[in-house]
Amino acid sequence: MIILITTSLFGHLASRVGIPAVIGQLFVGIILGPALLNWVHANDFIHIFSEIGVIILMFIAGLESDLTLLKKYLRPSIIVALLGVLIPMVLIYPVGIVFGLTQFESLFLSVIFAATSVSISVAVMKELNLLDSKSGSTVLGAAVVDDVLAVVLLSIMVSLIGTKAGTDTQIPLALTFLEQLIYFAAIYFVMRFIAPLLARLGTKLLNPVGPTIMAMILCFGMAYIADLIGLSAVIGAFFAGIAIAQTHVAHEVDQSIEPIGYAIFIPVFFVSIGLNMSLAGIEHDLLLIIVLTIVATLTKILGAGSGAKWAGFSSNEAYLVGAGMVSRGEMALIIAQIGYQSKLISDDYYSAIITAIILTTLLAPLLLKHAARHINY
């Protein structure tokens, strides 16, 4: 109840002063959580609601995406993702070395900040009506490629951890790649056969929301399988949305699912990001947090933006694409958590890294809003 009241109020106030409503909702997590008031904690209940929230958010993004635009901008998306991963990795590694992290910790630090989570950017672009634009489609496409790259890098790092620790935790990379290739190939059959079949079954059900139920079955099913093979669940949800968008029930499903998502689950997802932030001992790590945040933000804008520019986008469009890839969100938080549990990131730096991830996530909507002012679609 507290989350819904405060996210509604802060989202409204943010919109009134001309900044994306998402920013207000993200700040709610910081205000209500351990960082300030300590009223709400990141428990299992919050975690489950936030997981459902981000899956529904990305499902809606897929549902409202133009498949022809995504296909058209596939090449720019790949270039944007590659440079958007490479440049942060190259430039964040020396930051770790300068601040006293070991070579291995610095390498993992660069992997953490190479990741991108566009779920926040999706919410902002939807608010700004840019989701179906040239830049918006490129950001969505790049997010898929970026996610695959993040999984590959994480798999390699976990393999290195296993070797370092002398334990058998090697991930069979070839098998992981094969599973993911099969998954992406299977998406065609989902779009061509399974989604239309489920849409027809939904309309025949003696249930007023039959098509929406079938769409949710597909959404959570594809999200689960994606998670099972090492991809982010949001990628499965995104493609489920695209598949349903090609059916005759797309509009009905969209009208039904948006109120559910935005009334309950999606606000909890935004708040959950802020709940990870803690100000305990922050003064000792202040310089590291500031430098990490600045370098992480600039390297994504430079890397992804350069990729967009190379692909023939204008400077303003390239800036918008770069801004859209800045948010590290839940993807970086998950990678950081894995590294922490594997003793790859020491306790001394963990809080600073989490804070820097959250700060980049907070900056992303502001940068997107600034970039959008210079775009005329």
GROMACS .gro file of C-alpha atoms in nm, residues 32-335:
model
  304
   32LEU     CA    1   1.151   0.420   0.173
   33GLY     CA    2   1.443   0.175   0.184
   34PRO     CA    3   1.756   0.128   0.400
   35ALA     CA    4   1.921   0.438   0.251
   36LEU     CA    5   1.684   0.683   0.429
   37LEU     CA    6   1.358   0.594   0.613
   38ASN     CA    7   1.416   0.216   0.631
   39TRP     CA    8   1.039   0.145   0.613
   40VAL     CA    9   1.047  -0.107   0.327
   41HIS     CA   10   1.300  -0.387   0.280
   42ALA     CA   11   1.393  -0.600  -0.021
   43ASN     CA   12   1.223  -0.921   0.096
   44ASP     CA   13   1.094  -1.219  -0.106
   45PHE     CA   14   0.753  -1.055  -0.153
   46ILE     CA   15   0.909  -0.742  -0.310
   47HIS     CA   16   1.145  -0.956  -0.518
   48ILE     CA   17   0.867  -1.169  -0.669
   49PHE     CA   18   0.647  -0.866  -0.746
   50SER     CA   19   0.941  -0.681  -0.905
   51GLU     CA   20   1.033  -0.986  -1.118
   52ILE     CA   21   0.675  -1.005  -1.247
   53GLY     CA   22   0.682  -0.627  -1.298
   54VAL     CA   23   0.990  -0.623  -1.522
   55ILE     CA   24   0.860  -0.922  -1.721
   56ILE     CA   25   0.525  -0.747  -1.783
   57LEU     CA   26   0.705  -0.421  -1.869
   58MET     CA   27   0.917  -0.591  -2.136
   59PHE     CA   28   0.618  -0.792  -2.261
   60ILE     CA   29   0.433  -0.462  -2.317
   61ALA     CA   30   0.744  -0.324  -2.494
   62GLY     CA   31   0.738  -0.622  -2.731
   63LEU     CA   32   0.362  -0.592  -2.778
   64GLU     CA   33   0.395  -0.227  -2.881
   65SER     CA   34   0.706  -0.272  -3.099
   66ASP     CA   35   0.702  -0.267  -3.477
   67LEU     CA   36   0.857  -0.594  -3.596
   68THR     CA   37   0.946  -0.449  -3.938
   69LEU     CA   38   1.139  -0.168  -3.767
   70LEU     CA   39   1.323  -0.415  -3.543
   71LYS     CA   40   1.424  -0.619  -3.849
   72LYS     CA   41   1.522  -0.305  -4.039
   73TYR     CA   42   1.755  -0.186  -3.762
   74LEU     CA   43   1.907  -0.525  -3.674
   75ARG     CA   44   2.250  -0.437  -3.816
   76PRO     CA   45   2.275  -0.104  -3.625
   77SER     CA   46   2.154  -0.288  -3.311
   78ILE     CA   47   2.441  -0.538  -3.333
   79ILE     CA   48   2.701  -0.262  -3.387
   80VAL     CA   49   2.555  -0.057  -3.099
   81ALA     CA   50   2.560  -0.358  -2.864
   82LEU     CA   51   2.916  -0.463  -2.955
   83LEU     CA   52   3.068  -0.117  -2.909
   84GLY     CA   53   2.843  -0.055  -2.608
   85VAL     CA   54   3.001  -0.357  -2.437
   86LEU     CA   55   3.360  -0.320  -2.561
   87ILE     CA   56   3.427   0.045  -2.469
   88PRO     CA   57   3.297   0.022  -2.106
   89MET     CA   58   3.502  -0.297  -2.054
   90VAL     CA   59   3.822  -0.135  -2.185
   91LEU     CA   60   3.784   0.188  -1.985
   92ILE     CA   61   3.638   0.058  -1.656
   93TYR     CA   62   3.912  -0.203  -1.603
   94PRO     CA   63   4.180   0.066  -1.534
   95VAL     CA   64   3.940   0.242  -1.292
   96GLY     CA   65   3.938  -0.075  -1.080
   97ILE     CA   66   4.319  -0.099  -1.092
   98VAL     CA   67   4.363   0.268  -0.988
   99PHE     CA   68   4.132   0.218  -0.687
  100GLY     CA   69   4.325  -0.086  -0.561
  101LEU     CA   70   4.111  -0.374  -0.691
  102THR     CA   71   4.298  -0.684  -0.805
  103GLN     CA   72   4.327  -0.756  -1.178
  104PHE     CA   73   4.056  -1.021  -1.152
  105GLU     CA   74   3.823  -0.793  -0.954
  106SER     CA   75   3.884  -0.512  -1.206
  107LEU     CA   76   3.802  -0.746  -1.493
  108PHE     CA   77   3.477  -0.851  -1.328
  109LEU     CA   78   3.399  -0.486  -1.254
  110SER     CA   79   3.425  -0.414  -1.627
  111VAL     CA   80   3.187  -0.706  -1.700
  112ILE     CA   81   2.933  -0.568  -1.450
  113PHE     CA   82   2.927  -0.226  -1.617
  114ALA     CA   83   2.932  -0.371  -1.970
  115ALA     CA   84   2.579  -0.500  -1.905
  116THR     CA   85   2.274  -0.295  -2.000
  117SER     CA   86   1.917  -0.312  -1.875
  118VAL     CA   87   1.677  -0.122  -2.098
  119SER     CA   88   1.366  -0.189  -1.889
  120ILE     CA   89   1.393   0.163  -1.739
  121SER     CA   90   1.468   0.313  -2.083
  122VAL     CA   91   1.166   0.130  -2.226
  123ALA     CA   92   0.938   0.294  -1.967
  124VAL     CA   93   1.082   0.639  -2.048
  125MET     CA   94   1.069   0.593  -2.428
  126LYS     CA   95   0.709   0.476  -2.396
  127GLU     CA   96   0.631   0.790  -2.196
  128LEU     CA   97   0.803   1.004  -2.463
  129ASN     CA   98   0.640   0.812  -2.755
  130LEU     CA   99   0.981   0.704  -2.888
  131LEU     CA  100   0.943   0.327  -2.850
  132ASP     CA  101   0.856   0.279  -3.218
  133SER     CA  102   1.109   0.529  -3.351
  134LYS     CA  103   1.429   0.448  -3.538
  135SER     CA  104   1.636   0.507  -3.222
  136GLY     CA  105   1.389   0.323  -2.996
  137SER     CA  106   1.387   0.014  -3.219
  138THR     CA  107   1.768   0.014  -3.228
  139VAL     CA  108   1.788   0.034  -2.847
  140LEU     CA  109   1.544  -0.259  -2.814
  141GLY     CA  110   1.738  -0.466  -3.069
  142ALA     CA  111   2.072  -0.378  -2.908
  143ALA     CA  112   1.933  -0.481  -2.569
  144VAL     CA  113   1.877  -0.836  -2.696
  145VAL     CA  114   2.231  -0.861  -2.838
  146ASP     CA  115   2.376  -0.696  -2.525
  147ASP     CA  116   2.198  -0.948  -2.304
  148VAL     CA  117   2.348  -1.241  -2.498
  149LEU     CA  118   2.696  -1.082  -2.473
  150ALA     CA  119   2.651  -1.027  -2.097
  151VAL     CA  120   2.555  -1.393  -2.051
  152VAL     CA  121   2.861  -1.504  -2.252
  153LEU     CA  122   3.096  -1.280  -2.051
  154LEU     CA  123   2.941  -1.393  -1.722
  155SER     CA  124   2.975  -1.760  -1.827
  156ILE     CA  125   3.343  -1.709  -1.910
  157MET     CA  126   3.404  -1.531  -1.579
  158VAL     CA  127   3.229  -1.804  -1.379
  159SER     CA  128   3.445  -2.060  -1.563
  160LEU     CA  129   3.753  -1.858  -1.463
  161ILE     CA  130   3.629  -1.847  -1.103
  162GLY     CA  131   3.601  -2.226  -1.106
  163THR     CA  132   3.956  -2.260  -1.240
  164LYS     CA  133   4.087  -2.009  -0.986
  165ALA     CA  134   3.918  -2.180  -0.693
  166GLY     CA  135   4.024  -2.525  -0.812
  167THR     CA  136   3.666  -2.647  -0.817
  168ASP     CA  137   3.462  -2.795  -1.097
  169THR     CA  138   3.219  -2.513  -1.170
  170GLN     CA  139   3.302  -2.492  -1.539
  171ILE     CA  140   3.004  -2.392  -1.752
  172PRO     CA  141   2.994  -2.578  -2.085
  173LEU     CA  142   2.994  -2.265  -2.301
  174ALA     CA  143   2.935  -2.455  -2.625
  175LEU     CA  144   2.622  -2.613  -2.478
  176THR     CA  145   2.499  -2.274  -2.349
  177PHE     CA  146   2.547  -2.116  -2.693
  178LEU     CA  147   2.371  -2.408  -2.863
  179GLU     CA  148   2.072  -2.382  -2.628
  180GLN     CA  149   2.048  -2.009  -2.689
  181LEU     CA  150   2.072  -2.052  -3.067
  182ILE     CA  151   1.792  -2.311  -3.055
  183TYR     CA  152   1.588  -2.069  -2.840
  184PHE     CA  153   1.623  -1.782  -3.090
  185ALA     CA  154   1.544  -2.018  -3.379
  186ALA     CA  155   1.234  -2.141  -3.194
  187ILE     CA  156   1.106  -1.782  -3.167
  188TYR     CA  157   1.014  -1.797  -3.538
  189PHE     CA  158   0.789  -2.101  -3.476
  190VAL     CA  159   0.633  -1.930  -3.174
  191MET     CA  160   0.544  -1.627  -3.388
  192ARG     CA  161   0.433  -1.832  -3.688
  193PHE     CA  162   0.232  -2.108  -3.520
  194ILE     CA  163   0.209  -2.105  -3.137
  195ALA     CA  164   0.104  -1.741  -3.076
  196PRO     CA  165  -0.179  -1.750  -3.339
  197LEU     CA  166  -0.297  -2.085  -3.200
  198LEU     CA  167  -0.307  -1.949  -2.842
  199ALA     CA  168  -0.487  -1.634  -2.965
  200ARG     CA  169  -0.758  -1.849  -3.131
  201LEU     CA  170  -0.792  -2.066  -2.819
  202GLY     CA  171  -0.821  -1.753  -2.604
  203THR     CA  172  -1.111  -1.617  -2.808
  204LYS     CA  173  -1.293  -1.953  -2.781
  205LEU     CA  174  -1.260  -1.972  -2.402
  206LEU     CA  175  -1.579  -1.889  -2.211
  207ASN     CA  176  -1.384  -1.623  -2.026
  208PRO     CA  177  -1.395  -1.245  -2.084
  209VAL     CA  178  -1.015  -1.221  -2.068
  210GLY     CA  179  -0.933  -1.548  -2.247
  211PRO     CA  180  -0.687  -1.396  -2.499
  212THR     CA  181  -0.500  -1.214  -2.217
  213ILE     CA  182  -0.470  -1.536  -2.016
  214MET     CA  183  -0.321  -1.714  -2.320
  215ALA     CA  184  -0.085  -1.421  -2.383
  216MET     CA  185   0.035  -1.438  -2.020
  217ILE     CA  186   0.090  -1.814  -2.047
  218LEU     CA  187   0.313  -1.749  -2.350
  219CYS     CA  188   0.487  -1.456  -2.177
  220PHE     CA  189   0.577  -1.641  -1.857
  221GLY     CA  190   0.653  -1.962  -2.047
  222MET     CA  191   0.906  -1.793  -2.276
  223ALA     CA  192   1.049  -1.594  -1.983
  224TYR     CA  193   1.097  -1.916  -1.783
  225ILE     CA  194   1.270  -2.101  -2.067
  226ALA     CA  195   1.497  -1.800  -2.136
  227ASP     CA  196   1.595  -1.796  -1.768
  228LEU     CA  197   1.652  -2.172  -1.776
  229ILE     CA  198   1.913  -2.150  -2.055
  230GLY     CA  199   2.102  -1.857  -1.904
  231LEU     CA  200   1.934  -1.566  -2.082
  232SER     CA  201   1.750  -1.291  -1.897
  233ALA     CA  202   1.381  -1.367  -1.843
  234VAL     CA  203   1.295  -1.024  -1.988
  235ILE     CA  204   1.424  -1.132  -2.331
  236GLY     CA  205   1.169  -1.415  -2.337
  237ALA     CA  206   0.893  -1.177  -2.228
  238PHE     CA  207   0.994  -0.923  -2.494
  239PHE     CA  208   0.975  -1.181  -2.776
  240ALA     CA  209   0.645  -1.314  -2.638
  241GLY     CA  210   0.510  -0.959  -2.669
  242ILE     CA  211   0.633  -0.936  -3.029
  243ALA     CA  212   0.470  -1.274  -3.107
  244ILE     CA  213   0.132  -1.167  -2.963
  245ALA     CA  214   0.162  -0.834  -3.150
  246GLN     CA  215   0.137  -1.029  -3.477
  247THR     CA  216  -0.204  -1.178  -3.381
  248HIS     CA  217  -0.557  -1.036  -3.405
  249VAL     CA  218  -0.586  -1.008  -3.024
  250ALA     CA  219  -0.286  -0.771  -2.982
  251HIS     CA  220  -0.494  -0.460  -2.904
  252GLU     CA  221  -0.722  -0.645  -2.661
  253VAL     CA  222  -0.425  -0.794  -2.473
  254ASP     CA  223  -0.250  -0.457  -2.458
  255GLN     CA  224  -0.563  -0.291  -2.314
  256SER     CA  225  -0.595  -0.565  -2.051
  257ILE     CA  226  -0.232  -0.606  -1.943
  258GLU     CA  227  -0.126  -0.240  -1.909
  259PRO     CA  228  -0.357  -0.166  -1.612
  260ILE     CA  229  -0.238  -0.480  -1.431
  261GLY     CA  230   0.128  -0.400  -1.490
  262TYR     CA  231   0.126  -0.027  -1.419
  263ALA     CA  232  -0.119  -0.045  -1.127
  264ILE     CA  233   0.065  -0.307  -0.923
  265PHE     CA  234   0.377  -0.488  -1.043
  266ILE     CA  235   0.579  -0.232  -1.244
  267PRO     CA  236   0.589   0.032  -0.962
  268VAL     CA  237   0.724  -0.237  -0.726
  269PHE     CA  238   0.999  -0.315  -0.980
  270PHE     CA  239   1.109   0.050  -0.992
  271VAL     CA  240   1.106   0.075  -0.611
  272SER     CA  241   1.303  -0.251  -0.574
  273ILE     CA  242   1.604  -0.094  -0.752
  274GLY     CA  243   1.621   0.190  -0.497
  275LEU     CA  244   1.587  -0.057  -0.208
  276ASN     CA  245   1.933  -0.197  -0.292
  277MET     CA  246   2.097   0.134  -0.207
  278SER     CA  247   2.257   0.192   0.132
  279LEU     CA  248   2.434   0.503   0.259
  280ALA     CA  249   2.624   0.316   0.533
  281GLY     CA  250   2.996   0.390   0.502
  282ILE     CA  251   2.937   0.575   0.174
  283GLU     CA  252   3.181   0.853   0.270
  284HIS     CA  253   3.478   0.611   0.244
  285ASP     CA  254   3.385   0.508  -0.111
  286LEU     CA  255   3.258   0.843  -0.235
  287LEU     CA  256   3.537   0.903  -0.487
  288LEU     CA  257   3.510   0.549  -0.628
  289ILE     CA  258   3.130   0.586  -0.662
  290ILE     CA  259   3.161   0.923  -0.840
  291VAL     CA  260   3.434   0.805  -1.080
  292LEU     CA  261   3.255   0.474  -1.153
  293THR     CA  262   2.924   0.650  -1.219
  294ILE     CA  263   3.081   0.909  -1.452
  295VAL     CA  264   3.294   0.658  -1.645
  296ALA     CA  265   3.008   0.403  -1.666
  297THR     CA  266   2.771   0.668  -1.801
  298LEU     CA  267   3.012   0.825  -2.051
  299THR     CA  268   3.144   0.492  -2.185
  300LYS     CA  269   2.792   0.370  -2.270
  301ILE     CA  270   2.702   0.698  -2.440
  302LEU     CA  271   3.035   0.695  -2.625
  303GLY     CA  272   3.029   0.324  -2.710
  304ALA     CA  273   2.664   0.276  -2.806
  305GLY     CA  274   2.646   0.627  -2.955
  306SER     CA  275   2.955   0.563  -3.171
  307GLY     CA  276   2.796   0.239  -3.291
  308ALA     CA  277   2.479   0.427  -3.390
  309LYS     CA  278   2.684   0.699  -3.561
  310TRP     CA  279   2.884   0.433  -3.749
  311ALA     CA  280   2.554   0.276  -3.860
  312GLY     CA  281   2.451   0.606  -4.021
  313PHE     CA  282   2.244   0.773  -3.750
  314SER     CA  283   2.256   1.150  -3.700
  315SER     CA  284   2.446   1.288  -3.397
  316ASN     CA  285   2.121   1.355  -3.207
  317GLU     CA  286   1.988   1.004  -3.281
  318ALA     CA  287   2.324   0.853  -3.178
  319TYR     CA  288   2.306   1.045  -2.848
  320LEU     CA  289   1.952   0.915  -2.787
  321VAL     CA  290   2.065   0.556  -2.854
  322GLY     CA  291   2.366   0.600  -2.623
  323ALA     CA  292   2.144   0.746  -2.349
  324GLY     CA  293   1.901   0.456  -2.393
  325MET     CA  294   2.181   0.207  -2.320
  326VAL     CA  295   2.318   0.382  -2.007
  327SER     CA  296   2.088   0.215  -1.751
  328ARG     CA  297   2.252  -0.088  -1.585
  329GLY     CA  298   1.944  -0.176  -1.376
  330GLU     CA  299   1.866  -0.531  -1.270
  331MET     CA  300   2.107  -0.692  -1.521
  332ALA     CA  301   2.416  -0.536  -1.358
  333LEU     CA  302   2.273  -0.593  -1.008
  334ILE     CA  303   2.234  -0.967  -1.085
  335ILE     CA  304   2.590  -0.994  -1.225
   0.00000   0.00000   0.00000
